[in-house]
mmCIF file of N, CA and C in Angstrom:
data_model
loop_
_atom_site.group_PDB
_atom_site.id
_atom_site.type_symbol
_atom_site.label_atom_id
_atom_site.label_comp_id
_atom_site.label_asym_id
_atom_site.label_seq_id
_atom_site.Cartn_x
_atom_site.Cartn_y
_atom_site.Cartn_z
ATOM 1 N N MET Y 1 65.194 36.401 -118.327
ATOM 2 C CA MET Y 1 65.373 35.262 -119.196
ATOM 3 C C MET Y 1 65.907 34.058 -118.428
ATOM 4 N N LYS Y 2 66.860 34.312 -117.486
ATOM 5 C CA LYS Y 2 67.415 33.215 -116.712
ATOM 6 C C LYS Y 2 66.347 32.579 -115.835
ATOM 7 N N LYS Y 3 65.457 33.415 -115.291
ATOM 8 C CA LYS Y 3 64.379 32.886 -114.449
ATOM 9 C C LYS Y 3 63.484 31.950 -115.248
ATOM 10 N N LEU Y 4 63.166 32.340 -116.457
ATOM 11 C CA LEU Y 4 62.335 31.512 -117.322
ATOM 12 C C LEU Y 4 63.046 30.206 -117.660
ATOM 13 N N LEU Y 5 64.317 30.264 -117.920
ATOM 14 C CA LEU Y 5 65.084 29.073 -118.248
ATOM 15 C C LEU Y 5 65.117 28.108 -117.067
ATOM 16 N N PHE Y 6 65.354 28.641 -115.853
ATOM 17 C CA PHE Y 6 65.361 27.794 -114.659
ATOM 18 C C PHE Y 6 63.983 27.202 -114.381
ATOM 19 N N ALA Y 7 62.946 27.978 -114.607
ATOM 20 C CA ALA Y 7 61.584 27.476 -114.384
ATOM 21 C C ALA Y 7 61.270 26.336 -115.347
ATOM 22 N N VAL Y 8 61.621 26.481 -116.597
ATOM 23 C CA VAL Y 8 61.378 25.434 -117.590
ATOM 24 C C VAL Y 8 62.200 24.188 -117.256
ATOM 25 N N ALA Y 9 63.441 24.378 -116.858
ATOM 26 C CA ALA Y 9 64.297 23.238 -116.511
ATOM 27 C C ALA Y 9 63.744 22.520 -115.285
ATOM 28 N N GLY Y 10 63.302 23.294 -114.293
ATOM 29 C CA GLY Y 10 62.719 22.688 -113.086
ATOM 30 C C GLY Y 10 61.456 21.920 -113.405
ATOM 31 N N PHE Y 11 60.617 22.488 -114.239
ATOM 32 C CA PHE Y 11 59.388 21.808 -114.641
ATOM 33 C C PHE Y 11 59.699 20.514 -115.374
ATOM 34 N N GLY Y 12 60.712 20.541 -116.226
ATOM 35 C CA GLY Y 12 61.094 19.346 -116.970
ATOM 36 C C GLY Y 12 61.575 18.227 -116.057
ATOM 37 N N MET Y 13 62.341 18.591 -115.018
ATOM 38 C CA MET Y 13 62.822 17.579 -114.075
ATOM 39 C C MET Y 13 61.659 16.984 -113.290
ATOM 40 N N ILE Y 14 60.725 17.821 -112.879
ATOM 41 C CA ILE Y 14 59.558 17.332 -112.134
ATOM 42 C C ILE Y 14 58.713 16.430 -113.020
ATOM 43 N N ALA Y 15 58.490 16.838 -114.251
ATOM 44 C CA ALA Y 15 57.648 16.063 -115.162
ATOM 45 C C ALA Y 15 58.234 14.681 -115.437
ATOM 46 N N THR Y 16 59.557 14.577 -115.477
ATOM 47 C CA THR Y 16 60.146 13.261 -115.725
ATOM 48 C C THR Y 16 60.215 12.419 -114.463
ATOM 49 N N ALA Y 17 60.253 13.046 -113.308
ATOM 50 C CA ALA Y 17 60.346 12.296 -112.046
ATOM 51 C C ALA Y 17 59.011 11.698 -111.641
ATOM 52 N N ILE Y 18 57.919 12.369 -111.942
ATOM 53 C CA ILE Y 18 56.601 11.896 -111.504
ATOM 54 C C ILE Y 18 56.257 10.523 -112.082
ATOM 55 N N PRO Y 19 56.368 10.286 -113.383
ATOM 56 C CA PRO Y 19 56.050 8.941 -113.889
ATOM 57 C C PRO Y 19 56.956 7.858 -113.304
ATOM 58 N N ALA Y 20 58.215 8.176 -113.051
ATOM 59 C CA ALA Y 20 59.128 7.177 -112.503
ATOM 60 C C ALA Y 20 58.708 6.770 -111.098
ATOM 61 N N THR Y 21 58.283 7.731 -110.285
ATOM 62 C CA THR Y 21 57.867 7.382 -108.923
ATOM 63 C C THR Y 21 56.515 6.705 -108.919
ATOM 64 N N ALA Y 22 55.659 7.037 -109.837
ATOM 65 C CA ALA Y 22 54.328 6.427 -109.873
ATOM 66 C C ALA Y 22 54.401 4.955 -110.261
ATOM 67 N N SER Y 23 55.366 4.591 -111.093
ATOM 68 C CA SER Y 23 55.445 3.206 -111.538
ATOM 69 C C SER Y 23 56.308 2.340 -110.629
ATOM 70 N N ALA Y 24 57.016 2.944 -109.703
ATOM 71 C CA ALA Y 24 57.884 2.168 -108.818
ATOM 72 C C ALA Y 24 57.050 1.366 -107.831
ATOM 73 N N ALA Y 25 57.401 0.109 -107.664
ATOM 74 C CA ALA Y 25 56.713 -0.744 -106.693
ATOM 75 C C ALA Y 25 57.203 -0.393 -105.296
ATOM 76 N N PRO Y 26 56.359 -0.566 -104.276
ATOM 77 C CA PRO Y 26 56.790 -0.247 -102.929
ATOM 78 C C PRO Y 26 57.935 -1.170 -102.494
ATOM 79 N N ALA Y 27 58.850 -0.604 -101.751
ATOM 80 C CA ALA Y 27 59.997 -1.370 -101.273
ATOM 81 C C ALA Y 27 59.553 -2.386 -100.229
ATOM 82 N N PRO Y 28 60.209 -3.563 -100.184
ATOM 83 C CA PRO Y 28 59.815 -4.586 -99.214
ATOM 84 C C PRO Y 28 59.866 -4.104 -97.772
ATOM 85 N N GLU Y 29 60.794 -3.163 -97.452
ATOM 86 C CA GLU Y 29 60.857 -2.723 -96.073
ATOM 87 C C GLU Y 29 59.616 -1.933 -95.654
ATOM 88 N N CYS Y 30 58.819 -1.486 -96.593
ATOM 89 C CA CYS Y 30 57.575 -0.776 -96.266
ATOM 90 C C CYS Y 30 56.561 -1.709 -95.608
ATOM 91 N N TRP Y 31 56.720 -2.990 -95.794
ATOM 92 C CA TRP Y 31 55.741 -3.925 -95.266
ATOM 93 C C TRP Y 31 55.750 -4.012 -93.760
ATOM 94 N N ALA Y 32 56.791 -3.531 -93.108
ATOM 95 C CA ALA Y 32 56.792 -3.486 -91.642
ATOM 96 C C ALA Y 32 55.640 -2.621 -91.153
ATOM 97 N N SER Y 33 55.204 -1.682 -91.972
ATOM 98 C CA SER Y 33 54.111 -0.804 -91.563
ATOM 99 C C SER Y 33 52.813 -1.588 -91.372
ATOM 100 N N ILE Y 34 52.648 -2.704 -92.054
ATOM 101 C CA ILE Y 34 51.461 -3.524 -91.841
ATOM 102 C C ILE Y 34 51.484 -4.079 -90.422
ATOM 103 N N SER Y 35 52.633 -4.559 -89.995
ATOM 104 C CA SER Y 35 52.751 -5.048 -88.614
ATOM 105 C C SER Y 35 52.493 -3.921 -87.619
ATOM 106 N N GLN Y 36 53.001 -2.750 -87.927
ATOM 107 C CA GLN Y 36 52.769 -1.606 -87.057
ATOM 108 C C GLN Y 36 51.286 -1.252 -87.018
ATOM 109 N N ARG Y 37 50.645 -1.294 -88.164
ATOM 110 C CA ARG Y 37 49.206 -0.991 -88.201
ATOM 111 C C ARG Y 37 48.422 -2.023 -87.409
ATOM 112 N N GLN Y 38 48.805 -3.295 -87.521
ATOM 113 C CA GLN Y 38 48.119 -4.339 -86.768
ATOM 114 C C GLN Y 38 48.273 -4.096 -85.267
ATOM 115 N N ALA Y 39 49.482 -3.766 -84.847
ATOM 116 C CA ALA Y 39 49.718 -3.503 -83.423
ATOM 117 C C ALA Y 39 48.913 -2.295 -82.965
ATOM 118 N N GLY Y 40 48.843 -1.272 -83.798
ATOM 119 C CA GLY Y 40 48.077 -0.078 -83.449
ATOM 120 C C GLY Y 40 46.589 -0.360 -83.329
ATOM 121 N N ILE Y 41 46.063 -1.182 -84.225
ATOM 122 C CA ILE Y 41 44.640 -1.526 -84.174
ATOM 123 C C ILE Y 41 44.334 -2.316 -82.913
ATOM 124 N N GLU Y 42 45.191 -3.279 -82.603
ATOM 125 C CA GLU Y 42 44.984 -4.067 -81.382
ATOM 126 C C GLU Y 42 45.027 -3.166 -80.149
ATOM 127 N N MET Y 43 45.954 -2.203 -80.135
ATOM 128 C CA MET Y 43 46.037 -1.269 -79.003
ATOM 129 C C MET Y 43 44.777 -0.404 -78.909
ATOM 130 N N GLN Y 44 44.257 0.058 -80.041
ATOM 131 C CA GLN Y 44 43.044 0.882 -80.035
ATOM 132 C C GLN Y 44 41.857 0.111 -79.472
ATOM 133 N N ILE Y 45 41.705 -1.128 -79.867
ATOM 134 C CA ILE Y 45 40.591 -1.945 -79.368
ATOM 135 C C ILE Y 45 40.752 -2.178 -77.865
ATOM 136 N N ASN Y 46 41.963 -2.532 -77.447
ATOM 137 C CA ASN Y 46 42.201 -2.765 -76.019
ATOM 138 C C ASN Y 46 41.970 -1.497 -75.204
ATOM 139 N N ARG Y 47 42.437 -0.363 -75.705
ATOM 140 C CA ARG Y 47 42.233 0.906 -75.003
ATOM 141 C C ARG Y 47 40.743 1.230 -74.896
ATOM 142 N N GLY Y 48 40.009 0.992 -75.975
ATOM 143 C CA GLY Y 48 38.567 1.238 -75.946
ATOM 144 C C GLY Y 48 37.855 0.379 -74.924
ATOM 145 N N MET Y 49 38.294 -0.855 -74.783
ATOM 146 C CA MET Y 49 37.713 -1.741 -73.763
ATOM 147 C C MET Y 49 38.059 -1.250 -72.356
ATOM 148 N N ARG Y 50 39.331 -0.884 -72.147
ATOM 149 C CA ARG Y 50 39.769 -0.413 -70.824
ATOM 150 C C ARG Y 50 39.032 0.848 -70.386
ATOM 151 N N THR Y 51 38.863 1.785 -71.319
ATOM 152 C CA THR Y 51 38.243 3.063 -70.965
ATOM 153 C C THR Y 51 36.719 2.993 -70.961
ATOM 154 N N GLY Y 52 36.172 1.917 -71.494
ATOM 155 C CA GLY Y 52 34.721 1.798 -71.565
ATOM 156 C C GLY Y 52 34.129 2.428 -72.813
ATOM 157 N N ALA Y 53 34.975 2.935 -73.699
ATOM 158 C CA ALA Y 53 34.486 3.550 -74.935
ATOM 159 C C ALA Y 53 33.901 2.508 -75.887
ATOM 160 N N LEU Y 54 34.339 1.261 -75.756
ATOM 161 C CA LEU Y 54 33.807 0.171 -76.560
ATOM 162 C C LEU Y 54 33.072 -0.805 -75.658
ATOM 163 N N THR Y 55 31.907 -1.215 -76.099
ATOM 164 C CA THR Y 55 31.197 -2.262 -75.379
ATOM 165 C C THR Y 55 31.841 -3.599 -75.717
ATOM 166 N N ARG Y 56 31.513 -4.615 -74.967
ATOM 167 C CA ARG Y 56 32.049 -5.950 -75.231
ATOM 168 C C ARG Y 56 31.632 -6.415 -76.632
ATOM 169 N N ALA Y 57 30.395 -6.152 -77.000
ATOM 170 C CA ALA Y 57 29.906 -6.574 -78.321
ATOM 171 C C ALA Y 57 30.631 -5.826 -79.442
ATOM 172 N N GLU Y 58 30.852 -4.524 -79.251
ATOM 173 C CA GLU Y 58 31.574 -3.752 -80.267
ATOM 174 C C GLU Y 58 32.998 -4.270 -80.421
ATOM 175 N N ALA Y 59 33.663 -4.510 -79.299
ATOM 176 C CA ALA Y 59 35.043 -5.013 -79.352
ATOM 177 C C ALA Y 59 35.096 -6.384 -80.028
ATOM 178 N N ALA Y 60 34.126 -7.235 -79.738
ATOM 179 C CA ALA Y 60 34.101 -8.567 -80.350
ATOM 180 C C ALA Y 60 33.931 -8.453 -81.861
ATOM 181 N N GLN Y 61 33.043 -7.577 -82.309
ATOM 182 C CA GLN Y 61 32.833 -7.389 -83.740
ATOM 183 C C GLN Y 61 34.093 -6.829 -84.406
ATOM 184 N N LEU Y 62 34.738 -5.868 -83.759
ATOM 185 C CA LEU Y 62 35.953 -5.275 -84.313
ATOM 186 C C LEU Y 62 37.093 -6.296 -84.363
ATOM 187 N N ARG Y 63 37.190 -7.128 -83.333
ATOM 188 C CA ARG Y 63 38.239 -8.159 -83.326
ATOM 189 C C ARG Y 63 37.995 -9.204 -84.419
ATOM 190 N N THR Y 64 36.726 -9.519 -84.671
ATOM 191 C CA THR Y 64 36.403 -10.447 -85.756
ATOM 192 C C THR Y 64 36.841 -9.851 -87.099
ATOM 193 N N SER Y 65 36.546 -8.582 -87.312
ATOM 194 C CA SER Y 65 36.975 -7.913 -88.546
ATOM 195 C C SER Y 65 38.496 -7.898 -88.649
ATOM 196 N N PHE Y 66 39.152 -7.670 -87.521
ATOM 197 C CA PHE Y 66 40.606 -7.637 -87.483
ATOM 198 C C PHE Y 66 41.192 -9.007 -87.827
ATOM 199 N N ARG Y 67 40.632 -10.077 -87.256
ATOM 200 C CA ARG Y 67 41.103 -11.428 -87.572
ATOM 201 C C ARG Y 67 40.896 -11.754 -89.044
ATOM 202 N N ASN Y 68 39.765 -11.346 -89.596
ATOM 203 C CA ASN Y 68 39.510 -11.580 -91.020
ATOM 204 C C ASN Y 68 40.559 -10.881 -91.880
ATOM 205 N N LEU Y 69 40.932 -9.673 -91.485
ATOM 206 C CA LEU Y 69 41.955 -8.925 -92.211
ATOM 207 C C LEU Y 69 43.314 -9.610 -92.087
ATOM 208 N N GLN Y 70 43.631 -10.125 -90.909
ATOM 209 C CA GLN Y 70 44.881 -10.857 -90.726
ATOM 210 C C GLN Y 70 44.899 -12.127 -91.583
ATOM 211 N N GLN Y 71 43.773 -12.811 -91.682
ATOM 212 C CA GLN Y 71 43.704 -14.018 -92.504
ATOM 213 C C GLN Y 71 43.891 -13.687 -93.983
ATOM 214 N N LEU Y 72 43.328 -12.562 -94.424
ATOM 215 C CA LEU Y 72 43.513 -12.146 -95.810
ATOM 216 C C LEU Y 72 44.987 -11.841 -96.078
ATOM 217 N N GLU Y 73 45.616 -11.135 -95.161
ATOM 218 C CA GLU Y 73 47.042 -10.851 -95.321
ATOM 219 C C GLU Y 73 47.841 -12.149 -95.381
ATOM 220 N N TYR Y 74 47.507 -13.112 -94.538
ATOM 221 C CA TYR Y 74 48.185 -14.412 -94.539
ATOM 222 C C TYR Y 74 48.028 -15.104 -95.892
ATOM 223 N N ARG Y 75 46.804 -15.071 -96.450
ATOM 224 C CA ARG Y 75 46.578 -15.690 -97.770
ATOM 225 C C ARG Y 75 47.420 -15.001 -98.836
ATOM 226 N N TYR Y 76 47.497 -13.670 -98.763
ATOM 227 C CA TYR Y 76 48.331 -12.954 -99.730
ATOM 228 C C TYR Y 76 49.798 -13.367 -99.586
ATOM 229 N N ARG Y 77 50.266 -13.549 -98.367
ATOM 230 C CA ARG Y 77 51.670 -13.922 -98.141
ATOM 231 C C ARG Y 77 51.950 -15.365 -98.562
ATOM 232 N N GLN Y 78 50.950 -16.233 -98.533
ATOM 233 C CA GLN Y 78 51.124 -17.645 -98.875
ATOM 234 C C GLN Y 78 51.452 -17.852 -100.342
ATOM 235 N N SER Y 79 51.272 -16.860 -101.144
ATOM 236 C CA SER Y 79 51.520 -17.013 -102.574
ATOM 237 C C SER Y 79 53.002 -17.232 -102.880
ATOM 238 N N GLY Y 80 53.871 -17.032 -101.876
ATOM 239 C CA GLY Y 80 55.288 -17.279 -102.072
ATOM 240 C C GLY Y 80 56.037 -16.142 -102.735
ATOM 241 N N ARG Y 81 55.400 -15.055 -102.913
ATOM 242 C CA ARG Y 81 56.045 -13.884 -103.516
ATOM 243 C C ARG Y 81 55.693 -12.676 -102.658
ATOM 244 N N SER Y 82 56.264 -11.555 -102.972
ATOM 245 C CA SER Y 82 55.916 -10.353 -102.223
ATOM 246 C C SER Y 82 54.527 -9.885 -102.669
ATOM 247 N N PHE Y 83 53.942 -9.007 -101.886
ATOM 248 C CA PHE Y 83 52.622 -8.482 -102.211
ATOM 249 C C PHE Y 83 52.654 -7.755 -103.550
ATOM 250 N N THR Y 84 51.574 -7.896 -104.296
ATOM 251 C CA THR Y 84 51.437 -7.072 -105.498
ATOM 252 C C THR Y 84 50.955 -5.695 -105.058
ATOM 253 N N LEU Y 85 51.037 -4.750 -105.942
ATOM 254 C CA LEU Y 85 50.560 -3.404 -105.628
ATOM 255 C C LEU Y 85 49.059 -3.435 -105.327
ATOM 256 N N ALA Y 86 48.311 -4.246 -106.058
ATOM 257 C CA ALA Y 86 46.865 -4.356 -105.827
ATOM 258 C C ALA Y 86 46.571 -4.943 -104.441
ATOM 259 N N GLU Y 87 47.350 -5.952 -104.046
ATOM 260 C CA GLU Y 87 47.150 -6.548 -102.719
ATOM 261 C C GLU Y 87 47.482 -5.539 -101.622
ATOM 262 N N ARG Y 88 48.558 -4.813 -101.812
ATOM 263 C CA ARG Y 88 48.956 -3.785 -100.839
ATOM 264 C C ARG Y 88 47.865 -2.730 -100.703
ATOM 265 N N ARG Y 89 47.354 -2.271 -101.829
ATOM 266 C CA ARG Y 89 46.284 -1.258 -101.790
ATOM 267 C C ARG Y 89 45.027 -1.811 -101.128
ATOM 268 N N ASP Y 90 44.714 -3.067 -101.406
ATOM 269 C CA ASP Y 90 43.543 -3.701 -100.799
ATOM 270 C C ASP Y 90 43.706 -3.762 -99.277
ATOM 271 N N LEU Y 91 44.871 -4.193 -98.817
ATOM 272 C CA LEU Y 91 45.121 -4.255 -97.372
ATOM 273 C C LEU Y 91 45.070 -2.864 -96.750
ATOM 274 N N ASP Y 92 45.686 -1.888 -97.396
ATOM 275 C CA ASP Y 92 45.665 -0.523 -96.873
ATOM 276 C C ASP Y 92 44.236 -0.003 -96.755
ATOM 277 N N ARG Y 93 43.441 -0.247 -97.788
ATOM 278 C CA ARG Y 93 42.047 0.211 -97.777
ATOM 279 C C ARG Y 93 41.273 -0.443 -96.633
ATOM 280 N N ARG Y 94 41.489 -1.736 -96.459
ATOM 281 C CA ARG Y 94 40.777 -2.459 -95.394
ATOM 282 C C ARG Y 94 41.241 -2.031 -94.001
ATOM 283 N N PHE Y 95 42.549 -1.777 -93.833
ATOM 284 C CA PHE Y 95 43.042 -1.260 -92.554
ATOM 285 C C PHE Y 95 42.432 0.104 -92.262
ATOM 286 N N ASP Y 96 42.376 0.964 -93.282
ATOM 287 C CA ASP Y 96 41.775 2.286 -93.100
ATOM 288 C C ASP Y 96 40.320 2.173 -92.670
ATOM 289 N N LEU Y 97 39.574 1.287 -93.317
ATOM 290 C CA LEU Y 97 38.173 1.085 -92.986
ATOM 291 C C LEU Y 97 38.023 0.602 -91.544
ATOM 292 N N LEU Y 98 38.845 -0.353 -91.140
ATOM 293 C CA LEU Y 98 38.771 -0.875 -89.781
ATOM 294 C C LEU Y 98 39.098 0.216 -88.763
ATOM 295 N N GLN Y 99 40.094 1.032 -89.049
ATOM 296 C CA GLN Y 99 40.421 2.121 -88.127
ATOM 297 C C GLN Y 99 39.281 3.129 -88.034
ATOM 298 N N ARG Y 100 38.607 3.409 -89.134
ATOM 299 C CA ARG Y 100 37.429 4.300 -89.089
ATOM 300 C C ARG Y 100 36.316 3.678 -88.261
ATOM 301 N N GLN Y 101 36.127 2.353 -88.402
ATOM 302 C CA GLN Y 101 35.097 1.669 -87.608
ATOM 303 C C GLN Y 101 35.418 1.745 -86.118
ATOM 304 N N ILE Y 102 36.675 1.561 -85.766
ATOM 305 C CA ILE Y 102 37.074 1.639 -84.362
ATOM 306 C C ILE Y 102 36.792 3.038 -83.821
ATOM 307 N N ARG Y 103 37.173 4.066 -84.580
ATOM 308 C CA ARG Y 103 36.906 5.444 -84.152
ATOM 309 C C ARG Y 103 35.418 5.699 -83.998
ATOM 310 N N ALA Y 104 34.638 5.233 -84.959
ATOM 311 C CA ALA Y 104 33.188 5.455 -84.901
ATOM 312 C C ALA Y 104 32.574 4.756 -83.699
ATOM 313 N N GLU Y 105 32.944 3.510 -83.473
ATOM 314 C CA GLU Y 105 32.394 2.765 -82.337
ATOM 315 C C GLU Y 105 32.849 3.366 -81.008
ATOM 316 N N SER Y 106 34.081 3.855 -80.966
ATOM 317 C CA SER Y 106 34.605 4.446 -79.735
ATOM 318 C C SER Y 106 33.920 5.770 -79.403
ATOM 319 N N ASN Y 107 33.396 6.434 -80.407
ATOM 320 C CA ASN Y 107 32.788 7.756 -80.199
ATOM 321 C C ASN Y 107 31.276 7.768 -80.330
ATOM 322 N N ASP Y 108 30.641 6.595 -80.350
ATOM 323 C CA ASP Y 108 29.197 6.546 -80.564
ATOM 324 C C ASP Y 108 28.378 6.682 -79.283
ATOM 325 N N ARG Y 109 29.028 6.959 -78.190
ATOM 326 C CA ARG Y 109 28.396 7.179 -76.884
ATOM 327 C C ARG Y 109 27.829 5.912 -76.246
ATOM 328 N N ASP Y 110 27.981 4.764 -76.899
ATOM 329 C CA ASP Y 110 27.673 3.509 -76.213
ATOM 330 C C ASP Y 110 28.803 3.288 -75.234
ATOM 331 N N ARG Y 111 28.482 2.898 -74.039
ATOM 332 C CA ARG Y 111 29.500 2.696 -73.021
ATOM 333 C C ARG Y 111 29.375 1.305 -72.435
ATOM 334 N N ALA Y 112 30.514 0.708 -72.146
ATOM 335 C CA ALA Y 112 30.522 -0.601 -71.508
ATOM 336 C C ALA Y 112 29.847 -0.478 -70.147
ATOM 337 N N GLY Y 113 28.995 -1.427 -69.822
ATOM 338 C CA GLY Y 113 28.304 -1.413 -68.537
ATOM 339 C C GLY Y 113 26.998 -0.648 -68.549
ATOM 340 N N GLN Y 114 26.676 0.025 -69.637
ATOM 341 C CA GLN Y 114 25.419 0.766 -69.752
ATOM 342 C C GLN Y 114 24.601 0.175 -70.884
ATOM 343 N N GLN Y 115 23.322 0.025 -70.645
ATOM 344 C CA GLN Y 115 22.457 -0.516 -71.693
ATOM 345 C C GLN Y 115 21.854 0.596 -72.531
ATOM 346 N N GLY Y 116 21.728 1.786 -71.957
ATOM 347 C CA GLY Y 116 21.366 2.984 -72.699
ATOM 348 C C GLY Y 116 20.077 2.932 -73.476
ATOM 349 N N HIS Y 117 20.129 3.335 -74.720
ATOM 350 C CA HIS Y 117 18.953 3.599 -75.537
ATOM 351 C C HIS Y 117 18.444 2.381 -76.297
ATOM 352 N N HIS Y 118 18.947 1.217 -76.050
ATOM 353 C CA HIS Y 118 18.534 0.047 -76.823
ATOM 354 C C HIS Y 118 17.342 -0.677 -76.223
ATOM 355 N N GLY Y 119 16.775 -0.136 -75.154
ATOM 356 C CA GLY Y 119 15.596 -0.759 -74.573
ATOM 357 C C GLY Y 119 15.920 -1.891 -73.627
ATOM 358 N N ASN Y 120 17.171 -2.110 -73.304
ATOM 359 C CA ASN Y 120 17.559 -3.198 -72.424
ATOM 360 C C ASN Y 120 17.840 -2.725 -71.008
ATOM 361 N N ASP Y 121 17.626 -1.468 -70.741
ATOM 362 C CA ASP Y 121 17.902 -0.903 -69.427
ATOM 363 C C ASP Y 121 16.764 -1.280 -68.491
ATOM 364 N N ARG Y 122 17.038 -2.092 -67.498
ATOM 365 C CA ARG Y 122 15.999 -2.574 -66.585
ATOM 366 C C ARG Y 122 15.380 -1.450 -65.777
ATOM 367 N N ASN Y 123 16.171 -0.458 -65.387
ATOM 368 C CA ASN Y 123 15.656 0.645 -64.576
ATOM 369 C C ASN Y 123 14.774 1.592 -65.371
ATOM 370 N N HIS Y 124 14.869 1.567 -66.665
ATOM 371 C CA HIS Y 124 14.092 2.464 -67.509
ATOM 372 C C HIS Y 124 12.599 2.202 -67.368
ATOM 373 N N ASN Y 125 12.190 0.977 -67.194
ATOM 374 C CA ASN Y 125 10.771 0.615 -67.125
ATOM 375 C C ASN Y 125 10.202 0.694 -65.716
ATOM 376 N N ARG Y 126 10.968 1.100 -64.742
ATOM 377 C CA ARG Y 126 10.540 1.136 -63.358
ATOM 378 C C ARG Y 126 10.046 2.503 -62.915
ATOM 379 N N ARG Y 127 9.530 3.297 -63.725
ATOM 380 C CA ARG Y 127 9.094 4.649 -63.333
ATOM 381 C C ARG Y 127 7.731 4.684 -62.788
#
């Protein structure tokens, strides 16, 4: 009987805590993670260029996407208030997408300095 009572009491505490945490807005100190994500993305692009995993064109496209994301964040900050939950989710979604693009481009077997399968390899036609 005591086990059942404790289980019901525990369930009741969990059930009341979940709605409270779901409705809570993110704390302002969480926004430092955006700066951290930006620094991480810049490091990933630079590392890809250094190792040759990203071509110059891929890095340029990724940097353009990154700048666009930074400009969007700037516009959100210009409103004079903290980010809304919708703005935060939008930025998070876009950062996630950009990080997936960086991973995909870094692993697509295109290499800096190689023209490969795009038909631009001068030695390919010399057989």
